[in-house]
Amino acid sequence: MDFSADDPAPPSWTREQADGLIAWAERSGQAQGFAWLDDAGRQRTEQGVQTWITSRTTHVSALCSREGGGAAAGLAEHGVRSLRESLRDPEHGGWFSTVAFDGSPADTDKAAYQHAFVLLAASTAASSGTPGADELLGDAAATVLDRFWDADAGLSVESFDRAFTRGEDYRGANSNMHMVEAFLAAGAATGDPAWARRALGIADFLIRGQAAAHGYRLPEHFTARWEVLPEYNRDRPADPFRPYGWTPGHSLEWARLLLHVEAALEEPPEWLLPAAEALFSTAVEAAWARDGADGFCYTLDWDDRPVIHERMHWVATEAVAAAHALHTRTGGAGYAELARMWWTHVRTCFVDGGQNWRHETDARHRPSTTVWSGRPDVYHAYTALAFASGTSIPGYAVLGAGAASEGSANA
């Protein structure tokens, strides 16, 4: 299908792509959940069935089922059932990180990142009326609050061994960011305003505190006492979940999440919108075409020099979703123009005619596997398509232009 710069993401195309992502997700269905797929859509046995992939696929399927049911409703039911039965630890509670294709535990650590996505999937599925989702939501909420939520700090701890007897001497911004997302979805599903207040507390520390203190470059890695670890993983800069330096894609994701937090609160603080705009503008200025080629450099050091030059589809899709959200919130024409530019970039560099999008390229837009191999995920792409098409996502509300405060740097 041809596209123009005036409208690179027209309704017919976004519907076609969303249907393709669901069809891709169908390929990943396995007895224990949803498997990691390679570039050709084949299940990768060696990766097992991972909780974060199963949860994110369940979340997307439940969103799609809200729009029209069909195959997506069955996928959402399968995901909820897998999270309740196959991936949950029947002895100690919580969720394994990975089970093998035969159902045996392969990675028994209990990580906040995975549990945030279980809570997100359960919340979205409950909002969508998926059978069994209410029970899953109750279990996930209790586990997150009992095991991972540090009420004194107002933040999530990171991970434990299987029996929750030994915690990791590390705290991460990434898992806490996804807790914000999950908490907003839980608030939308339950009507309990405490979830949004918890989300605000996380954002207050990480964004109004840490990101602002570092020029809106968010430190990702901390000690158990929440002391910044700026050199963490310098020797493993391409770690897929804990890369060295700062991650502009997360700043773009956070920019959107701050707007959702604002919309979820009865009396939101005034700093949320300016912080969202500062995160967004800093990430764009620092990472877009930083090395002379179009695209967002994946990670930067603390002097904004590219560390990992590769381009990730998830960063580009979060950029367009953030631009859409900021345009809705502020009415700023500059955000709409950026969304159009980045949709053109996504279609040119990542959408390759298949049902799922290429996940990673090098700086010259050739396929790369420096950080990721295969195409295990449809979650970021579906989120961007939802914003382009105006699809309702529980917990993802954005106030109308000028609703809570005045002005926009991009107006």
Coordinates of C-alpha atoms in Angstrom, one line a residue:
M1 CA 0.0 0.0 0.0
D2 CA 1.3 3.4 -1.0
F3 CA 1.6 6.2 1.6
S4 CA 2.1 9.9 1.6
A5 CA 4.0 12.2 3.8
D6 CA 0.7 14.0 4.6
D7 CA -0.8 10.9 6.1
P8 CA 1.7 8.0 6.5
A9 CA -0.5 6.2 9.0
P10 CA -4.0 6.3 7.5
P11 CA -6.9 4.3 9.1
S12 CA -6.9 1.6 6.5
W13 CA -3.2 1.0 7.0
T14 CA -3.3 1.0 10.8
R15 CA -6.2 -1.5 10.7
E16 CA -4.3 -3.7 8.3
Q17 CA -1.1 -3.6 10.5
A18 CA -3.0 -4.2 13.7
D19 CA -4.6 -7.3 12.2
G20 CA -1.2 -8.4 11.0
L21 CA 0.2 -8.1 14.5
I22 CA -2.6 -10.2 15.9
A23 CA -2.0 -12.8 13.2
W24 CA 1.7 -12.9 14.1
A25 CA 0.8 -13.3 17.8
E26 CA -1.3 -16.4 16.8
R27 CA 1.8 -18.0 15.5
S28 CA 3.4 -17.8 18.9
G29 CA 0.7 -19.7 20.7
Q30 CA 2.1 -22.6 22.6
A31 CA 0.6 -24.9 25.3
Q32 CA 2.3 -22.9 28.1
G33 CA 1.7 -19.4 26.7
F34 CA 3.2 -17.5 23.9
A35 CA 6.7 -18.3 22.5
W36 CA 9.5 -16.2 21.2
L37 CA 9.4 -16.1 17.3
D38 CA 12.3 -15.8 14.9
D39 CA 12.2 -13.5 11.8
A40 CA 10.3 -16.1 9.9
G41 CA 7.7 -16.6 12.6
R42 CA 9.0 -19.9 13.9
Q43 CA 8.8 -20.7 17.6
R44 CA 12.3 -20.7 19.2
T45 CA 12.3 -23.7 21.6
E46 CA 15.5 -22.7 23.2
Q47 CA 14.0 -19.5 24.5
G48 CA 11.2 -21.3 26.3
V49 CA 7.9 -19.5 27.1
Q50 CA 8.7 -16.2 28.8
T51 CA 6.3 -14.4 31.2
W52 CA 6.9 -11.0 29.8
I53 CA 6.2 -12.1 26.2
T54 CA 3.1 -14.0 27.2
S55 CA 1.8 -11.1 29.3
R56 CA 2.4 -8.5 26.6
T57 CA 0.8 -10.7 24.0
T58 CA -2.2 -11.2 26.3
H59 CA -2.4 -7.4 26.8
V60 CA -2.4 -6.7 23.1
S61 CA -4.9 -9.5 22.4
A62 CA -7.3 -8.2 25.1
L63 CA -7.1 -4.7 23.6
C64 CA -7.9 -6.0 20.1
S65 CA -10.8 -8.1 21.5
R66 CA -12.3 -4.9 22.9
E67 CA -12.5 -3.6 19.4
G68 CA -14.0 -6.6 17.7
G69 CA -13.4 -10.0 19.4
G70 CA -12.6 -12.7 16.8
A71 CA -9.3 -14.5 17.1
A72 CA -7.9 -11.9 19.5
A73 CA -10.5 -12.9 22.1
G74 CA -9.3 -16.5 22.0
L75 CA -5.7 -15.4 22.3
A76 CA -6.5 -13.3 25.3
E77 CA -8.2 -16.2 27.0
H78 CA -5.3 -18.5 26.2
G79 CA -2.9 -15.9 27.7
V80 CA -4.9 -15.5 30.9
R81 CA -5.2 -19.3 31.3
S82 CA -1.4 -19.7 30.8
L83 CA -0.6 -17.0 33.3
R84 CA -2.9 -18.6 35.9
E85 CA -1.8 -22.2 35.3
S86 CA 1.5 -22.7 33.4
L87 CA 3.7 -19.7 34.3
R88 CA 2.6 -19.2 37.9
D89 CA 4.6 -20.9 40.7
P90 CA 2.2 -23.2 42.6
E91 CA 4.5 -23.6 45.5
H92 CA 5.7 -20.1 46.4
G93 CA 3.4 -17.8 44.4
G94 CA 4.3 -15.2 41.8
W95 CA 5.4 -16.0 38.3
F96 CA 8.4 -17.8 36.9
S97 CA 10.4 -15.8 34.4
T98 CA 10.5 -18.7 31.9
V99 CA 9.1 -22.2 31.6
A100 CA 10.2 -24.8 29.0
F101 CA 7.9 -25.9 26.3
D102 CA 7.1 -29.0 28.4
G103 CA 6.0 -26.8 31.3
S104 CA 8.9 -27.3 33.6
P105 CA 10.4 -24.2 35.2
A106 CA 13.5 -22.9 33.3
D107 CA 14.1 -19.7 35.1
T108 CA 12.7 -19.5 38.6
D109 CA 13.7 -16.0 39.6
K110 CA 10.9 -13.6 40.4
A111 CA 11.4 -10.3 38.7
A112 CA 9.5 -7.0 39.0
Y113 CA 9.7 -6.5 35.2
Q114 CA 7.8 -9.7 34.5
H115 CA 5.3 -9.1 37.3
A116 CA 4.5 -5.6 36.1
F117 CA 3.5 -7.2 32.8
V118 CA 1.4 -9.8 34.5
L119 CA -0.5 -7.0 36.3
L120 CA -0.8 -5.1 33.0
A121 CA -2.1 -8.1 31.1
A122 CA -4.6 -9.0 33.9
S123 CA -5.8 -5.5 34.1
T124 CA -6.4 -5.1 30.4
A125 CA -8.0 -8.5 30.1
A126 CA -10.3 -7.7 33.1
S127 CA -11.3 -4.4 31.5
S128 CA -12.0 -6.4 28.3
G129 CA -14.1 -9.0 30.0
T130 CA -11.8 -11.9 29.3
P131 CA -12.8 -15.0 31.3
G132 CA -10.6 -15.7 34.3
A133 CA -9.0 -12.2 34.2
D134 CA -10.6 -10.9 37.4
E135 CA -9.1 -13.8 39.3
L136 CA -5.7 -13.2 37.7
L137 CA -5.9 -9.5 38.5
G138 CA -6.6 -10.2 42.1
D139 CA -3.6 -12.6 42.3
A140 CA -1.3 -10.3 40.4
A141 CA -2.2 -7.2 42.4
A142 CA -1.7 -9.0 45.7
T143 CA 1.7 -10.4 44.6
V144 CA 3.0 -7.1 43.4
L145 CA 1.9 -5.2 46.5
D146 CA 3.0 -7.9 49.0
R147 CA 6.3 -8.9 47.3
F148 CA 7.6 -6.1 45.2
W149 CA 6.1 -2.8 46.5
D150 CA 8.4 -1.0 49.0
A151 CA 5.8 1.3 50.6
D152 CA 8.5 3.2 52.5
A153 CA 10.4 4.1 49.4
G154 CA 7.2 4.4 47.2
L155 CA 9.0 2.3 44.6
S156 CA 9.3 -1.3 43.4
V157 CA 12.2 -3.6 44.4
E158 CA 13.8 -5.5 41.5
S159 CA 13.9 -9.3 41.9
F160 CA 14.0 -12.3 44.2
D161 CA 14.9 -16.0 44.2
R162 CA 12.0 -18.5 43.7
A163 CA 11.0 -18.5 47.4
F164 CA 11.2 -14.7 47.8
T165 CA 13.8 -15.2 50.5
R166 CA 16.7 -13.4 48.8
G167 CA 16.4 -10.1 47.0
E168 CA 18.8 -8.5 44.5
D169 CA 21.1 -5.7 45.6
Y170 CA 19.9 -3.6 42.6
R171 CA 17.0 -1.3 41.7
G172 CA 16.0 -0.5 38.2
A173 CA 14.1 2.4 36.5
N174 CA 12.9 0.1 33.7
S175 CA 10.9 -2.2 35.9
N176 CA 9.5 0.8 37.8
M177 CA 8.5 2.5 34.6
H178 CA 6.5 -0.6 33.7
M179 CA 5.0 -0.7 37.1
V180 CA 3.6 2.8 36.4
E181 CA 2.0 1.5 33.3
A182 CA 0.6 -1.5 35.1
F183 CA -0.7 0.6 38.0
L184 CA -2.6 2.9 35.7
A185 CA -4.2 -0.1 34.0
A186 CA -5.0 -1.6 37.3
G187 CA -6.6 1.6 38.4
A188 CA -8.7 1.7 35.2
A189 CA -9.8 -1.9 35.8
T190 CA -10.6 -1.6 39.5
G191 CA -11.6 2.0 40.0
D192 CA -9.2 2.2 42.9
P193 CA -7.4 5.6 42.9
A194 CA -4.6 4.3 45.0
W195 CA -3.0 2.8 42.0
A196 CA -2.6 6.2 40.3
R197 CA -1.2 7.7 43.4
R198 CA 1.4 4.9 43.6
A199 CA 2.2 5.6 39.9
L200 CA 2.7 9.3 40.7
G201 CA 5.1 8.5 43.5
I202 CA 7.3 6.4 41.2
A203 CA 7.3 9.2 38.6
D204 CA 8.0 11.8 41.2
F205 CA 11.2 10.1 42.3
L206 CA 12.5 9.0 39.0
I207 CA 11.5 11.9 36.8
R208 CA 11.0 15.0 39.0
G209 CA 13.9 13.9 41.1
Q210 CA 16.5 11.8 39.2
A211 CA 15.9 12.7 35.5
A212 CA 15.6 16.4 36.3
A213 CA 18.8 16.3 38.2
H214 CA 20.6 14.9 35.2
G215 CA 19.3 17.2 32.5
Y216 CA 16.3 15.0 31.8
R217 CA 18.6 12.1 31.0
L218 CA 17.2 9.4 33.2
P219 CA 19.6 7.1 35.1
E220 CA 18.4 3.5 34.8
H221 CA 20.5 1.7 37.4
F222 CA 20.6 2.1 41.2
T223 CA 21.8 0.4 44.4
A224 CA 19.3 -1.1 46.8
R225 CA 19.4 2.3 48.6
W226 CA 18.5 4.1 45.3
E227 CA 22.0 5.5 44.8
V228 CA 22.8 6.1 41.1
L229 CA 25.1 3.6 39.4
P230 CA 26.2 5.6 36.3
E231 CA 28.8 3.1 35.2
Y232 CA 26.6 0.0 35.5
N233 CA 27.2 -2.5 32.7
R234 CA 29.8 -0.4 31.0
D235 CA 31.4 -3.7 30.0
R236 CA 28.1 -5.1 28.7
P237 CA 26.6 -2.1 27.0
A238 CA 24.2 -4.1 24.8
D239 CA 22.5 -5.9 27.6
P240 CA 18.9 -6.2 26.4
F241 CA 17.3 -5.2 29.7
R242 CA 20.0 -3.3 31.5
P243 CA 22.2 -1.4 29.0
Y244 CA 24.9 1.0 30.0
G245 CA 24.2 4.8 29.8
W246 CA 20.9 6.3 29.3
T247 CA 18.1 5.1 27.0
P248 CA 16.3 7.8 25.0
G249 CA 13.5 5.4 24.1
H250 CA 12.6 5.2 27.8
S251 CA 12.5 9.0 28.0
L252 CA 10.0 9.0 25.1
E253 CA 8.0 6.2 26.8
W254 CA 8.0 8.1 30.1
A255 CA 6.9 11.3 28.4
R256 CA 3.7 9.6 27.4
L257 CA 3.2 7.8 30.7
L258 CA 3.4 11.2 32.6
L259 CA 0.4 12.3 30.6
H260 CA -1.5 9.2 31.5
V261 CA -0.6 9.8 35.2
E262 CA -1.9 13.3 34.9
A263 CA -5.2 12.2 33.3
A264 CA -5.7 9.5 36.0
L265 CA -5.4 11.9 39.0
E266 CA -8.2 14.2 40.2
E267 CA -5.7 16.9 41.2
P268 CA -2.5 16.3 39.2
P269 CA 0.6 18.3 40.1
E270 CA 1.6 20.9 37.6
W271 CA 5.1 19.5 36.9
L272 CA 3.9 16.5 34.9
L273 CA 3.3 18.2 31.5
P274 CA 6.6 20.3 31.6
A275 CA 8.5 17.2 32.6
A276 CA 6.9 15.2 29.8
E277 CA 7.9 17.9 27.3
A278 CA 11.5 18.1 28.7
L279 CA 12.0 14.3 28.5
F280 CA 10.7 14.3 25.0
S281 CA 12.7 17.2 23.7
T282 CA 15.9 16.1 25.4
A283 CA 15.6 12.6 23.9
V284 CA 14.8 13.8 20.4
E285 CA 17.7 16.4 20.4
A286 CA 20.2 13.9 21.8
A287 CA 19.3 10.7 19.9
W288 CA 17.6 11.4 16.6
A289 CA 20.2 11.1 13.8
R290 CA 22.9 11.7 16.4
D291 CA 25.4 9.8 14.2
G292 CA 24.3 11.4 10.9
A293 CA 21.7 8.9 9.8
D294 CA 18.0 9.0 10.4
G295 CA 16.7 7.0 13.4
F296 CA 17.2 7.1 17.2
C297 CA 20.5 5.8 18.5
Y298 CA 19.6 3.2 21.1
T299 CA 21.8 4.3 24.0
L300 CA 24.0 7.2 24.8
D301 CA 26.7 7.9 27.4
W302 CA 26.5 10.8 29.8
D303 CA 27.9 13.2 27.3
D304 CA 25.3 12.2 24.7
R305 CA 27.7 10.2 22.6
P306 CA 26.1 7.1 21.0
V307 CA 27.1 3.8 22.7
I308 CA 24.8 1.4 20.8
H309 CA 24.1 2.9 17.4
E310 CA 21.4 0.3 16.4
R311 CA 17.9 1.4 15.7
M312 CA 15.1 -0.4 17.6
H313 CA 11.5 -0.6 16.3
W314 CA 10.3 -0.1 19.9
V315 CA 12.0 3.2 20.2
A316 CA 10.6 4.6 17.0
T317 CA 7.1 3.4 17.9
E318 CA 7.3 4.9 21.4
A319 CA 8.4 8.2 19.7
V320 CA 5.3 8.3 17.5
A321 CA 3.0 7.3 20.4
A322 CA 4.6 10.1 22.6
A323 CA 4.2 12.6 19.8
H324 CA 0.6 11.7 19.3
A325 CA -0.1 11.9 23.1
L326 CA 1.7 15.3 23.4
H327 CA -0.2 16.7 20.4
T328 CA -3.5 15.6 22.0
R329 CA -2.5 17.1 25.3
T330 CA -1.1 20.4 24.0
G331 CA -2.5 20.9 20.5
G332 CA 1.1 21.7 19.5
A333 CA 1.4 21.4 15.7
G334 CA 5.1 20.5 16.0
Y335 CA 4.2 17.2 17.7
A336 CA 1.9 16.2 14.9
E337 CA 4.6 17.0 12.4
L338 CA 7.1 14.8 14.3
A339 CA 4.5 12.0 14.4
R340 CA 4.1 12.1 10.6
M341 CA 7.9 12.2 10.1
W342 CA 8.5 9.2 12.4
W343 CA 5.6 7.2 10.9
T344 CA 7.3 7.6 7.6
H345 CA 10.6 6.4 9.2
V346 CA 8.8 3.4 10.7
R347 CA 7.2 2.4 7.4
T348 CA 10.5 2.9 5.5
C349 CA 12.8 1.1 7.9
F350 CA 10.9 -1.4 10.0
V351 CA 7.7 -2.4 8.2
D352 CA 8.9 -5.0 5.8
G353 CA 5.7 -6.4 4.4
G354 CA 5.4 -9.3 6.9
Q355 CA 2.9 -9.5 9.8
N356 CA 5.4 -8.2 12.3
W357 CA 7.9 -5.5 12.0
R358 CA 11.7 -5.8 11.9
H359 CA 12.8 -5.3 15.5
E360 CA 16.4 -4.0 15.0
T361 CA 18.5 -2.4 12.3
D362 CA 22.0 -0.9 12.2
A363 CA 22.6 2.8 11.5
R364 CA 22.2 2.1 7.8
H365 CA 18.9 0.4 8.3
R366 CA 20.1 -3.1 7.6
P367 CA 18.9 -6.0 9.8
S368 CA 20.9 -6.3 13.0
T369 CA 21.0 -8.6 16.0
T370 CA 23.3 -6.7 18.3
V371 CA 20.7 -6.4 21.1
W372 CA 17.6 -8.5 19.9
S373 CA 17.2 -11.4 17.6
G374 CA 14.0 -12.5 16.1
R375 CA 10.6 -10.8 16.5
P376 CA 9.2 -11.7 19.9
D377 CA 7.0 -8.7 20.5
V378 CA 3.9 -6.9 19.1
Y379 CA 3.3 -4.7 22.1
H380 CA 5.1 -1.5 21.2
A381 CA 4.0 -1.5 17.6
Y382 CA 0.3 -2.1 18.6
T383 CA 0.5 0.8 21.1
A384 CA 1.7 3.2 18.4
L385 CA -1.0 2.0 16.0
A386 CA -3.6 2.5 18.7
F387 CA -2.6 6.1 19.2
A388 CA -2.6 6.8 15.5
S389 CA -6.1 5.3 15.2
G390 CA -7.6 6.7 18.4
T391 CA -8.2 3.2 19.9
S392 CA -9.1 3.3 23.6
I393 CA -6.6 1.7 26.0
P394 CA -7.5 1.4 29.7
G395 CA -5.2 3.6 31.7
Y396 CA -3.9 5.4 28.7
A397 CA -6.1 8.5 28.8
V398 CA -4.7 11.9 27.8
L399 CA -6.3 15.2 28.8
G400 CA -7.5 17.4 25.9
A401 CA -5.3 20.4 24.8
G402 CA -4.7 22.8 27.6
A403 CA -6.9 21.0 30.1
A404 CA -4.6 21.2 33.1
S405 CA -2.0 23.8 32.3
E406 CA -1.1 26.4 29.7
G407 CA 1.3 26.3 26.8
S408 CA 3.5 24.0 24.9
A409 CA 7.1 24.2 23.8
N410 CA 5.9 22.8 20.5
A411 CA 2.8 24.9 20.0

